[in-house]
C-alpha positions as a printed Julia matrix, in Angstrom:
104×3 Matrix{Float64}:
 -109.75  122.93  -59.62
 -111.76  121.17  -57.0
 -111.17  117.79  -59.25
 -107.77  118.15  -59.42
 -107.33  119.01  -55.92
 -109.29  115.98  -54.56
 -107.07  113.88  -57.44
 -103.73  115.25  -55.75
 -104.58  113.85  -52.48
 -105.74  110.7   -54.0
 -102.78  110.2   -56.1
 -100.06  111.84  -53.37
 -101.45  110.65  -50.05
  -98.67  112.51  -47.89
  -99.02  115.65  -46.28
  -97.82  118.32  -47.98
  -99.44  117.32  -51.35
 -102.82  116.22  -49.6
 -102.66  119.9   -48.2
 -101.87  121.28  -51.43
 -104.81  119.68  -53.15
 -107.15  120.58  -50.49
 -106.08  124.08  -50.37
 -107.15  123.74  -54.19
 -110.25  122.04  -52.95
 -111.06  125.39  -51.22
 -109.74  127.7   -53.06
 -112.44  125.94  -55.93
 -115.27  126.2   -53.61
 -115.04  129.48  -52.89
 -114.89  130.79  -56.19
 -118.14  128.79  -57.35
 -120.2   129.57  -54.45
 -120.52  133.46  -54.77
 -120.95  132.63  -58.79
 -123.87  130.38  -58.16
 -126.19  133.11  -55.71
 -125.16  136.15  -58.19
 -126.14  134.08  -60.77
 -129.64  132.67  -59.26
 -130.14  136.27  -57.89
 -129.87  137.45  -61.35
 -132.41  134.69  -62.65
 -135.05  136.98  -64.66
 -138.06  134.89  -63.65
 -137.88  134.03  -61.05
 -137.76  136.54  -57.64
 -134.26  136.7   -56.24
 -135.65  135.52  -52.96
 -137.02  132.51  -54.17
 -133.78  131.58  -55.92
 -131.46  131.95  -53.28
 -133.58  130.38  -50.87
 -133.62  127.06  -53.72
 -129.9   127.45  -54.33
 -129.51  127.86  -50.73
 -131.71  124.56  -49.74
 -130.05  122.74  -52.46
 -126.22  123.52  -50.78
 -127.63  122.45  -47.48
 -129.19  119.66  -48.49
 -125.4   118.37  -49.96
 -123.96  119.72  -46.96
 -125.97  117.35  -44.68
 -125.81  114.33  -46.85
 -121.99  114.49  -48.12
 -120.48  113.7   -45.29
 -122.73  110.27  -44.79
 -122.51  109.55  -48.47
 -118.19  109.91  -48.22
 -118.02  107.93  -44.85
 -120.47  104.76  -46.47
 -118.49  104.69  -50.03
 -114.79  104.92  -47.68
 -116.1   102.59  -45.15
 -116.73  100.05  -47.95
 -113.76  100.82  -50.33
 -111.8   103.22  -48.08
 -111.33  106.92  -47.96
 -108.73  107.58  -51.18
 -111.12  105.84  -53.44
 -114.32  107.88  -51.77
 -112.16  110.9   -52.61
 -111.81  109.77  -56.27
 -115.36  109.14  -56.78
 -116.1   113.01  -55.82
 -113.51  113.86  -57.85
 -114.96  112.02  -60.85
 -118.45  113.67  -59.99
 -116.53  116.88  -60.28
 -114.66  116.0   -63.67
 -118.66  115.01  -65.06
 -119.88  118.32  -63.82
 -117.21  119.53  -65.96
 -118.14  118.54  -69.11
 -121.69  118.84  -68.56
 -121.79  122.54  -67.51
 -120.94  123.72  -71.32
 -124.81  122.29  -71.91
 -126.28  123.95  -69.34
 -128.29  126.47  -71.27
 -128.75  129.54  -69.14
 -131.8   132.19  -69.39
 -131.03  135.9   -69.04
């Protein structure tokens, strides 16, 4: 959802669709969030401390050095393609998540 979303606005760079496809953007993000510290709470090895203080480090650490990363790649190719390129990180994530083997 957060793929398509950033897509929308690429694609449809007028208001109302760029405010669609962020709304999507959002609406994505806040479903994975929750899902990622339930599941690293749950993580049977490892204390539930521990593993939402690395899940939490890990968020901040993408929170801090997104914004730079998007302003370099649009300030050399501009902002619609910077959008794509997270969008085509998302789409990769995609496919690579059914791999992910996970311990319980």
């Amino acid at each position: 959802m957060i793929s398509t979303g950033l897509f929308a606005s690429v694609f449809f760079p007028y208001l109302i669709p760029s405010t669609i496809g962020f709304m999507l953007v959002g609406l994505g993000v806040s479903t994975i969030v929750p899902t990622l510290y339930s599941i690293a709470g749950k993580h049977p090895t490892i204390p539930p401390g521990e593993a939402l203080t690395a899940v939490s480090s890990v968020s901040f650490l993408g929170f801090l050095m997104g914004p730079p990363v998007i302003g370099y790649i649009a300030e050399l190719f501009g902002l619609r393609f910077s959008f794509a390129f997270i969008g085509i990180f998302g789409i990769i994530i995609a496919f690579l998540v059914p791999r992910i083997k996970v311990i319980q």
